[in-house]
Amino acid sequence: MFKHSISSIFYLLYITLFSGNAVAVNYSVGVTYFTATDYSRTEKLTPNNADYRDILIKIWYPTTTPDSKNTSYLHYHTDQFPYSTARPSNFDRQLHQYLKTLPFELYKNAPLANRSSPFPIVMYSHGYQSTVEDKEILMIELAQKGFIVVSVGHPHHAQFVTQSHNRSATYDPDARANDFYISELADVNFNELVAELDSLAGIELSDEQVARVYQLMSWTEGDRKALSTWVADMHFALDQMTRLQYGQYWGMHYLGEHLQTFKGKLDLSRLAAVGLSFGGPTVAAFCEQVYQCKAAINFDGLHFNLSPTVPSTKPYLMMHSELPLSADHSVVFKQQIADTYMMQIDGALHWDFSDYPYVFPQDRNQAYLGSIDPYLVTDIVNSTSLKFIDLYLNNTGTHTELIQHLESFPEIQYQSKQGQ
């Protein structure tokens, strides 16, 4: 199996890569979760019409009283289903033994750190057919910096999530086979729509081409329907965090006494949102709808809700891979009226924006993984996200300093503009 020397190497890599970004490690990191049922919404993704939407809310947060007897590790899911599957295989168990060797110390159900000022909140939306932990290294770094990070599990679209009453929800490819239908009014089929968006990616668009992108995106009815569900999940999760702030716990499950330490310590006026893949447009829409949301980050996700009549008024950072997924990023950039940053990472592909490169650094010949050094792409994505969130949530740093950070990486190509 894995020797202590492997763990030491990972630890040195972590110190080298992540401590060099002027990110002060002030706090140990606690991790916890609870579930809650949204009785205002029936579950449309199950055959039982009596089901309600049931959401997993997982939290990484600052703590000053870690308990070594209650440690966690990277991508540990929940006590009910620690392996992110209802029936763990030998491979799952071996994987989690390996994850325990990585240099990340987490403490389950530790109390929230006590300080005079409340903690700002970063909300996270995972990728389609992924898990709430798909970008956990960033969540850990944010918690170390003094943010409370809230990851929202989108049931039946996530690969796996824990639900209330010892239940779980798994992605069913057969049930979800027709999720991404397009409008009957479309003058193209699904494959032609995708191909046309791809053909317009990465080029300077004429007014006619911009109008065509809006039209093509307006036909993605299945994606838009799913997106509205995910955005509603984010609103529900924020409501639950508000209830934690005021000590109202009715209807929440898997609660422990440690969650009482959150009462009165959440700064609900300072909120940012981050999303990966399908979670990217989810948080963009969510942030625009929530007054106290100050900024959003989209990791390589398409804007299925693109509309020429709804420009965003919130600062927005879009990261995308070397091969842009479609033409929507440049259209969004043009219509933004707030501070906006659009950056491409040369050598990166779609899942390089997750934890996968860091956890499996040798797997560089897989689909959706690029040629860029796996530790470098993790550093680029995480350090840029931290600087962006610090700027717009904590007023730490300046626009110029963020631009200088982008320019410090030759792998980054970017455009930026300051809002009105």
Short mmCIF file of C-alpha atoms in Angstrom, two decimals:
data_model
loop_
_atom_site.label_atom_id
_atom_site.label_comp_id
_atom_site.label_asym_id
_atom_site.label_seq_id
_atom_site.Cartn_x
_atom_site.Cartn_y
_atom_site.Cartn_z
CA MET A 1 0.00 0.00 0.00
CA PHE A 2 1.08 3.62 0.56
CA LYS A 3 4.13 4.46 2.64
CA HIS A 4 4.69 7.42 4.94
CA SER A 5 7.14 8.88 2.41
CA ILE A 6 4.25 9.48 -0.03
CA SER A 7 2.40 11.48 2.58
CA SER A 8 5.55 13.50 3.27
CA ILE A 9 6.00 14.29 -0.41
CA PHE A 10 2.38 15.47 -0.73
CA TYR A 11 2.80 17.60 2.37
CA LEU A 12 5.91 19.30 0.98
CA LEU A 13 4.11 19.88 -2.32
CA TYR A 14 1.20 21.40 -0.46
CA ILE A 15 3.43 23.77 1.53
CA THR A 16 5.35 24.75 -1.60
CA LEU A 17 2.35 25.29 -3.83
CA PHE A 18 -0.21 26.81 -1.54
CA SER A 19 1.71 28.78 1.07
CA GLY A 20 3.37 30.88 -1.60
CA ASN A 21 0.16 32.69 -2.54
CA ALA A 22 0.12 35.13 0.41
CA VAL A 23 -2.67 33.04 1.88
CA ALA A 24 -2.25 33.15 5.65
CA VAL A 25 -3.25 29.90 7.32
CA ASN A 26 -4.98 31.32 10.39
CA TYR A 27 -7.46 28.59 11.30
CA SER A 28 -7.78 24.86 11.56
CA VAL A 29 -10.69 23.56 9.47
CA GLY A 30 -13.87 22.00 10.77
CA VAL A 31 -16.26 20.06 8.57
CA THR A 32 -19.88 19.14 9.19
CA TYR A 33 -23.17 18.64 7.38
CA PHE A 34 -26.90 18.42 7.81
CA THR A 35 -29.88 17.78 5.58
CA ALA A 36 -33.22 19.51 5.31
CA THR A 37 -36.42 18.96 3.35
CA ASP A 38 -37.93 21.73 1.26
CA TYR A 39 -41.66 21.21 1.77
CA SER A 40 -42.43 23.99 -0.69
CA ARG A 41 -41.17 21.84 -3.60
CA THR A 42 -42.14 18.35 -4.64
CA GLU A 43 -39.33 16.26 -6.09
CA LYS A 44 -39.73 16.18 -9.87
CA LEU A 45 -36.84 13.76 -10.43
CA THR A 46 -38.37 10.71 -8.74
CA PRO A 47 -41.44 8.69 -9.77
CA ASN A 48 -43.07 9.25 -6.37
CA ASN A 49 -45.19 12.38 -6.53
CA ALA A 50 -45.29 12.50 -2.72
CA ASP A 51 -41.53 13.12 -2.42
CA TYR A 52 -40.22 16.54 -1.47
CA ARG A 53 -36.88 18.03 -2.46
CA ASP A 54 -34.34 16.97 0.18
CA ILE A 55 -30.99 18.77 0.26
CA LEU A 56 -27.56 17.92 1.68
CA ILE A 57 -25.71 20.97 3.04
CA LYS A 58 -22.02 20.37 3.82
CA ILE A 59 -19.93 23.03 5.55
CA TRP A 60 -16.20 23.73 5.92
CA TYR A 61 -15.43 26.40 8.50
CA PRO A 62 -12.76 27.94 10.75
CA THR A 63 -12.17 26.30 14.12
CA THR A 64 -9.67 26.96 16.90
CA THR A 65 -10.47 23.82 18.90
CA PRO A 66 -9.67 20.85 16.67
CA ASP A 67 -10.28 17.39 18.09
CA SER A 68 -7.70 14.85 16.93
CA LYS A 69 -10.05 12.04 17.95
CA ASN A 70 -12.58 13.19 15.37
CA THR A 71 -10.51 13.77 12.26
CA SER A 72 -11.77 13.63 8.71
CA TYR A 73 -9.98 13.44 5.39
CA LEU A 74 -10.32 14.67 1.83
CA HIS A 75 -13.59 13.72 0.14
CA TYR A 76 -15.03 12.00 3.19
CA HIS A 77 -18.76 12.32 2.50
CA THR A 78 -20.95 11.78 5.60
CA ASP A 79 -21.19 9.45 8.58
CA GLN A 80 -24.14 7.67 6.97
CA PHE A 81 -22.40 7.19 3.61
CA PRO A 82 -18.69 7.98 4.01
CA TYR A 83 -17.69 6.60 0.60
CA SER A 84 -20.11 8.63 -1.52
CA THR A 85 -21.88 5.46 -2.43
CA ALA A 86 -24.51 3.32 -0.76
CA ARG A 87 -22.55 0.10 -1.44
CA PRO A 88 -18.80 0.74 -1.25
CA SER A 89 -16.56 -1.59 -3.25
CA ASN A 90 -13.00 -2.63 -2.43
CA PHE A 91 -11.87 0.11 -4.80
CA ASP A 92 -13.83 2.71 -2.82
CA ARG A 93 -12.18 1.58 0.41
CA GLN A 94 -8.72 1.60 -1.16
CA LEU A 95 -9.34 5.07 -2.57
CA HIS A 96 -10.26 6.43 0.83
CA GLN A 97 -7.19 4.85 2.40
CA TYR A 98 -5.17 6.74 -0.19
CA LEU A 99 -7.05 10.01 0.47
CA LYS A 100 -6.08 9.74 4.14
CA THR A 101 -2.43 10.04 3.10
CA LEU A 102 -2.95 13.48 1.55
CA PRO A 103 -1.90 16.48 3.67
CA PHE A 104 -5.28 17.88 4.64
CA GLU A 105 -6.35 17.96 8.28
CA LEU A 106 -10.07 18.29 8.89
CA TYR A 107 -12.00 17.96 12.13
CA LYS A 108 -15.54 16.63 12.05
CA ASN A 109 -18.11 18.56 14.07
CA ALA A 110 -15.61 20.88 15.74
CA PRO A 111 -17.09 24.12 17.12
CA LEU A 112 -16.96 27.22 14.95
CA ALA A 113 -14.10 29.54 15.89
CA ASN A 114 -15.05 32.33 18.25
CA ARG A 115 -14.14 35.86 17.24
CA SER A 116 -15.63 39.32 17.65
CA SER A 117 -16.72 39.70 14.01
CA PRO A 118 -18.93 37.23 12.11
CA PHE A 119 -17.62 35.09 9.27
CA PRO A 120 -18.47 35.77 5.59
CA ILE A 121 -20.00 32.94 3.59
CA VAL A 122 -19.03 31.32 0.29
CA MET A 123 -21.67 29.05 -1.25
CA TYR A 124 -20.70 26.30 -3.67
CA SER A 125 -22.56 24.37 -6.39
CA HIS A 126 -20.91 21.18 -7.67
CA GLY A 127 -20.78 19.85 -11.21
CA TYR A 128 -23.45 17.75 -12.91
CA GLN A 129 -23.02 14.06 -11.98
CA SER A 130 -20.37 15.06 -9.41
CA THR A 131 -20.33 15.42 -5.60
CA VAL A 132 -20.38 18.19 -3.00
CA GLU A 133 -16.66 17.55 -2.41
CA ASP A 134 -15.45 17.96 -6.00
CA LYS A 135 -13.52 21.17 -5.15
CA GLU A 136 -12.78 20.52 -1.47
CA ILE A 137 -9.17 21.72 -1.51
CA LEU A 138 -10.42 25.22 -2.31
CA MET A 139 -13.04 24.94 0.44
CA ILE A 140 -10.33 24.03 2.93
CA GLU A 141 -8.19 27.01 1.91
CA LEU A 142 -11.15 29.36 2.20
CA ALA A 143 -11.99 28.04 5.67
CA GLN A 144 -8.37 28.51 6.72
CA LYS A 145 -8.71 32.14 5.64
CA GLY A 146 -11.81 32.72 7.76
CA PHE A 147 -14.69 31.93 5.39
CA ILE A 148 -17.59 29.58 6.02
CA VAL A 149 -18.00 27.47 2.88
CA VAL A 150 -21.38 25.88 2.17
CA SER A 151 -21.59 23.17 -0.52
CA VAL A 152 -25.08 22.28 -1.73
CA GLY A 153 -25.90 18.75 -2.88
CA HIS A 154 -28.29 18.68 -5.84
CA PRO A 155 -30.04 15.28 -5.53
CA HIS A 156 -30.48 12.97 -8.54
CA HIS A 157 -28.21 15.20 -10.64
CA ALA A 158 -25.26 14.70 -8.27
CA GLN A 159 -23.43 11.41 -8.51
CA PHE A 160 -24.41 10.71 -4.89
CA VAL A 161 -25.75 12.67 -1.91
CA THR A 162 -26.82 11.79 1.60
CA GLN A 163 -30.42 12.68 2.36
CA SER A 164 -32.57 12.77 5.48
CA HIS A 165 -33.54 9.67 7.48
CA ASN A 166 -30.56 7.55 6.35
CA ARG A 167 -31.60 7.77 2.72
CA SER A 168 -29.46 8.71 -0.26
CA ALA A 169 -29.89 9.81 -3.86
CA THR A 170 -27.80 8.45 -6.72
CA TYR A 171 -27.46 9.63 -10.28
CA ASP A 172 -29.49 7.30 -12.50
CA PRO A 173 -28.30 7.57 -16.14
CA ASP A 174 -31.43 5.90 -17.47
CA ALA A 175 -33.77 8.23 -15.59
CA ARG A 176 -31.71 11.24 -16.62
CA ALA A 177 -31.17 10.21 -20.25
CA ASN A 178 -33.51 12.88 -21.59
CA ASP A 179 -32.58 15.72 -19.26
CA PHE A 180 -30.94 17.84 -21.92
CA TYR A 181 -33.70 18.19 -24.47
CA ILE A 182 -33.98 21.25 -26.71
CA SER A 183 -37.03 23.21 -27.81
CA GLU A 184 -39.28 21.90 -30.55
CA LEU A 185 -38.95 25.36 -32.08
CA ALA A 186 -35.21 24.90 -32.66
CA ASP A 187 -34.00 24.83 -36.27
CA VAL A 188 -31.22 22.41 -35.28
CA ASN A 189 -31.08 19.12 -33.40
CA PHE A 190 -29.16 18.72 -30.14
CA ASN A 191 -25.85 17.68 -31.72
CA GLU A 192 -26.05 20.47 -34.29
CA LEU A 193 -26.76 23.02 -31.55
CA VAL A 194 -23.68 21.94 -29.60
CA ALA A 195 -21.53 21.92 -32.74
CA GLU A 196 -22.63 25.43 -33.71
CA LEU A 197 -21.86 26.80 -30.24
CA ASP A 198 -18.44 25.12 -30.41
CA SER A 199 -17.75 26.65 -33.84
CA LEU A 200 -18.33 30.14 -32.42
CA ALA A 201 -16.10 29.65 -29.37
CA GLY A 202 -12.92 31.65 -28.98
CA ILE A 203 -13.47 34.06 -31.89
CA GLU A 204 -14.54 37.68 -32.15
CA LEU A 205 -18.30 37.57 -32.74
CA SER A 206 -20.30 39.84 -34.99
CA ASP A 207 -23.64 41.24 -33.81
CA GLU A 208 -25.35 38.59 -35.92
CA GLN A 209 -23.35 35.81 -34.31
CA VAL A 210 -24.03 37.15 -30.81
CA ALA A 211 -27.76 37.12 -31.58
CA ARG A 212 -27.41 33.54 -32.78
CA VAL A 213 -25.73 32.50 -29.51
CA TYR A 214 -28.63 33.98 -27.54
CA GLN A 215 -31.07 32.10 -29.75
CA LEU A 216 -29.24 28.79 -29.48
CA MET A 217 -29.05 29.03 -25.70
CA SER A 218 -32.74 29.92 -25.48
CA TRP A 219 -33.54 26.52 -27.03
CA THR A 220 -31.73 24.51 -24.33
CA GLU A 221 -34.98 23.93 -22.45
CA GLY A 222 -33.86 20.83 -20.52
CA ASP A 223 -30.78 22.55 -19.18
CA ARG A 224 -32.76 25.65 -18.24
CA LYS A 225 -35.30 23.56 -16.35
CA ALA A 226 -32.56 21.79 -14.39
CA LEU A 227 -30.83 25.10 -13.77
CA SER A 228 -33.93 26.60 -12.18
CA THR A 229 -34.08 23.61 -9.82
CA TRP A 230 -30.43 24.03 -8.83
CA VAL A 231 -30.85 27.77 -8.24
CA ALA A 232 -33.83 27.02 -5.99
CA ASP A 233 -31.62 24.53 -4.08
CA MET A 234 -29.12 27.34 -3.46
CA HIS A 235 -31.83 29.65 -2.14
CA PHE A 236 -33.10 26.89 0.16
CA ALA A 237 -29.60 26.24 1.49
CA LEU A 238 -29.12 29.96 2.18
CA ASP A 239 -32.42 29.94 4.06
CA GLN A 240 -31.09 27.09 6.23
CA MET A 241 -27.88 29.00 6.96
CA THR A 242 -30.03 31.96 8.00
CA ARG A 243 -31.85 29.65 10.39
CA LEU A 244 -28.50 28.53 11.84
CA GLN A 245 -27.65 32.19 12.39
CA TYR A 246 -30.79 32.62 14.51
CA GLY A 247 -30.69 29.24 16.23
CA GLN A 248 -33.74 27.74 14.52
CA TYR A 249 -33.16 24.01 13.92
CA TRP A 250 -36.58 22.49 13.34
CA GLY A 251 -36.67 20.25 10.27
CA MET A 252 -32.89 19.84 10.03
CA HIS A 253 -31.41 16.35 10.31
CA TYR A 254 -28.06 14.96 11.53
CA LEU A 255 -27.67 17.97 13.81
CA GLY A 256 -25.13 18.05 16.63
CA GLU A 257 -24.46 20.48 19.45
CA HIS A 258 -21.53 21.94 17.52
CA LEU A 259 -23.96 23.64 15.12
CA GLN A 260 -25.22 25.76 18.00
CA THR A 261 -21.84 27.52 17.88
CA PHE A 262 -22.85 29.00 14.50
CA LYS A 263 -25.60 31.07 16.08
CA GLY A 264 -24.91 34.78 15.67
CA LYS A 265 -21.57 34.24 13.90
CA LEU A 266 -22.55 34.23 10.22
CA ASP A 267 -22.19 37.44 8.25
CA LEU A 268 -25.20 37.10 5.97
CA SER A 269 -24.45 40.50 4.44
CA ARG A 270 -21.20 39.21 2.89
CA LEU A 271 -21.80 36.32 0.53
CA ALA A 272 -20.04 34.97 -2.57
CA ALA A 273 -20.88 31.97 -4.76
CA VAL A 274 -18.66 29.53 -6.65
CA GLY A 275 -19.71 26.78 -9.05
CA LEU A 276 -18.07 24.09 -11.18
CA SER A 277 -19.42 23.09 -14.60
CA PHE A 278 -23.25 23.10 -14.34
CA GLY A 279 -22.78 24.72 -10.94
CA GLY A 280 -21.17 27.72 -12.68
CA PRO A 281 -24.32 29.16 -14.30
CA THR A 282 -26.22 28.09 -11.18
CA VAL A 283 -24.21 30.40 -8.92
CA ALA A 284 -24.19 33.20 -11.50
CA ALA A 285 -28.00 33.22 -11.52
CA PHE A 286 -28.24 32.73 -7.76
CA CYS A 287 -25.84 35.59 -7.02
CA GLU A 288 -27.72 37.95 -9.29
CA GLN A 289 -30.96 37.15 -7.45
CA VAL A 290 -29.57 37.56 -3.91
CA TYR A 291 -28.93 41.13 -2.81
CA GLN A 292 -26.22 40.27 -0.29
CA CYS A 293 -24.24 38.19 -2.80
CA LYS A 294 -21.24 40.30 -3.73
CA ALA A 295 -19.54 38.21 -6.44
CA ALA A 296 -19.57 34.86 -8.27
CA ILE A 297 -17.04 32.50 -9.86
CA ASN A 298 -17.82 30.09 -12.71
CA PHE A 299 -15.42 27.18 -13.29
CA ASP A 300 -15.90 26.20 -16.95
CA GLY A 301 -19.70 26.12 -17.00
CA LEU A 302 -22.04 27.10 -19.87
CA HIS A 303 -24.62 29.86 -19.38
CA PHE A 304 -27.81 28.05 -20.32
CA ASN A 305 -29.87 30.90 -18.87
CA LEU A 306 -28.19 33.44 -21.13
CA SER A 307 -30.46 36.36 -21.94
CA PRO A 308 -29.76 39.71 -23.64
CA THR A 309 -32.24 41.42 -21.31
CA VAL A 310 -30.61 40.25 -18.03
CA PRO A 311 -27.08 41.66 -17.69
CA SER A 312 -25.36 40.83 -14.41
CA THR A 313 -24.73 43.59 -11.90
CA LYS A 314 -22.36 41.52 -9.72
CA PRO A 315 -18.59 41.09 -10.13
CA TYR A 316 -17.98 37.88 -12.01
CA LEU A 317 -14.93 35.68 -12.68
CA MET A 318 -15.21 33.14 -15.50
CA MET A 319 -12.47 30.54 -15.84
CA HIS A 320 -12.46 28.22 -18.82
CA SER A 321 -10.30 25.53 -20.30
CA GLU A 322 -7.94 25.70 -23.23
CA LEU A 323 -10.80 24.53 -25.44
CA PRO A 324 -13.77 26.77 -24.56
CA LEU A 325 -16.94 24.71 -24.26
CA SER A 326 -18.97 27.20 -26.31
CA ALA A 327 -19.30 30.82 -27.36
CA ASP A 328 -21.34 31.95 -24.37
CA HIS A 329 -18.41 33.19 -22.23
CA SER A 330 -17.50 36.03 -24.59
CA VAL A 331 -21.17 37.03 -24.92
CA VAL A 332 -21.56 37.15 -21.14
CA PHE A 333 -18.37 39.18 -20.87
CA LYS A 334 -19.73 41.81 -23.25
CA GLN A 335 -23.09 42.17 -21.51
CA GLN A 336 -21.70 42.38 -17.97
CA ILE A 337 -22.08 45.80 -16.32
CA ALA A 338 -20.05 44.90 -13.22
CA ASP A 339 -16.34 44.09 -12.80
CA THR A 340 -15.74 41.05 -15.00
CA TYR A 341 -12.80 38.74 -15.59
CA MET A 342 -12.66 36.07 -18.29
CA MET A 343 -9.60 33.84 -18.11
CA GLN A 344 -8.45 30.84 -20.11
CA ILE A 345 -5.87 28.40 -18.71
CA ASP A 346 -3.65 26.98 -21.44
CA GLY A 347 -3.25 23.22 -21.18
CA ALA A 348 -6.29 22.81 -18.91
CA LEU A 349 -9.45 20.88 -19.73
CA HIS A 350 -12.80 20.65 -17.97
CA TRP A 351 -12.05 18.48 -14.93
CA ASP A 352 -8.77 20.27 -14.25
CA PHE A 353 -11.00 22.74 -12.37
CA SER A 354 -11.91 20.03 -9.85
CA ASP A 355 -9.68 18.33 -7.24
CA TYR A 356 -8.97 15.49 -9.65
CA PRO A 357 -5.58 16.79 -10.89
CA TYR A 358 -4.19 17.14 -7.38
CA VAL A 359 -5.57 13.85 -6.08
CA PHE A 360 -4.49 11.85 -9.14
CA PRO A 361 -1.51 13.76 -10.56
CA GLN A 362 -0.44 10.90 -12.85
CA ASP A 363 -3.77 10.68 -14.70
CA ARG A 364 -3.05 13.19 -17.44
CA ASN A 365 -4.26 11.13 -20.40
CA GLN A 366 -7.88 10.84 -19.33
CA ALA A 367 -10.87 12.54 -20.95
CA TYR A 368 -11.35 16.16 -19.86
CA LEU A 369 -7.88 16.38 -18.29
CA GLY A 370 -5.30 18.52 -20.07
CA SER A 371 -1.53 18.66 -20.40
CA ILE A 372 -0.90 21.31 -17.73
CA ASP A 373 0.99 20.30 -14.58
CA PRO A 374 -1.69 19.06 -12.13
CA TYR A 375 -0.33 20.94 -9.13
CA LEU A 376 0.09 24.12 -11.15
CA VAL A 377 -3.51 24.16 -12.38
CA THR A 378 -4.75 23.59 -8.82
CA ASP A 379 -2.61 26.50 -7.66
CA ILE A 380 -3.84 28.78 -10.48
CA VAL A 381 -7.52 28.06 -9.90
CA ASN A 382 -7.40 28.20 -6.10
CA SER A 383 -5.10 31.18 -5.67
CA THR A 384 -7.03 33.25 -8.22
CA SER A 385 -10.33 32.35 -6.56
CA LEU A 386 -8.99 33.36 -3.15
CA LYS A 387 -7.77 36.72 -4.42
CA PHE A 388 -11.06 37.41 -6.19
CA ILE A 389 -13.17 36.50 -3.15
CA ASP A 390 -10.89 38.47 -0.82
CA LEU A 391 -11.24 41.51 -3.04
CA TYR A 392 -15.03 41.53 -3.29
CA LEU A 393 -15.99 40.09 0.10
CA ASN A 394 -13.27 41.49 2.37
CA ASN A 395 -12.16 44.51 0.32
CA THR A 396 -8.66 43.09 0.61
CA GLY A 397 -6.41 43.94 -2.30
CA THR A 398 -7.25 45.88 -5.45
CA HIS A 399 -8.35 45.28 -9.02
CA THR A 400 -4.78 46.07 -10.12
CA GLU A 401 -3.33 43.48 -7.76
CA LEU A 402 -5.74 40.85 -9.07
CA ILE A 403 -4.65 41.66 -12.63
CA GLN A 404 -1.00 41.41 -11.59
CA HIS A 405 -1.76 38.00 -10.14
CA LEU A 406 -3.29 36.84 -13.42
CA GLU A 407 -0.28 38.14 -15.33
CA SER A 408 2.11 36.24 -13.05
CA PHE A 409 1.02 32.98 -14.69
CA PRO A 410 2.07 32.66 -18.36
CA GLU A 411 -0.56 29.91 -18.70
CA ILE A 412 -3.37 32.45 -18.21
CA GLN A 413 -4.92 34.44 -21.03
CA TYR A 414 -7.48 36.92 -19.79
CA GLN A 415 -9.73 39.85 -20.49
CA SER A 416 -11.06 42.16 -17.80
CA LYS A 417 -13.23 45.22 -17.48
CA GLN A 418 -14.35 47.37 -14.59
CA GLY A 419 -18.04 47.95 -14.07
CA GLN A 420 -20.09 51.08 -14.23
#
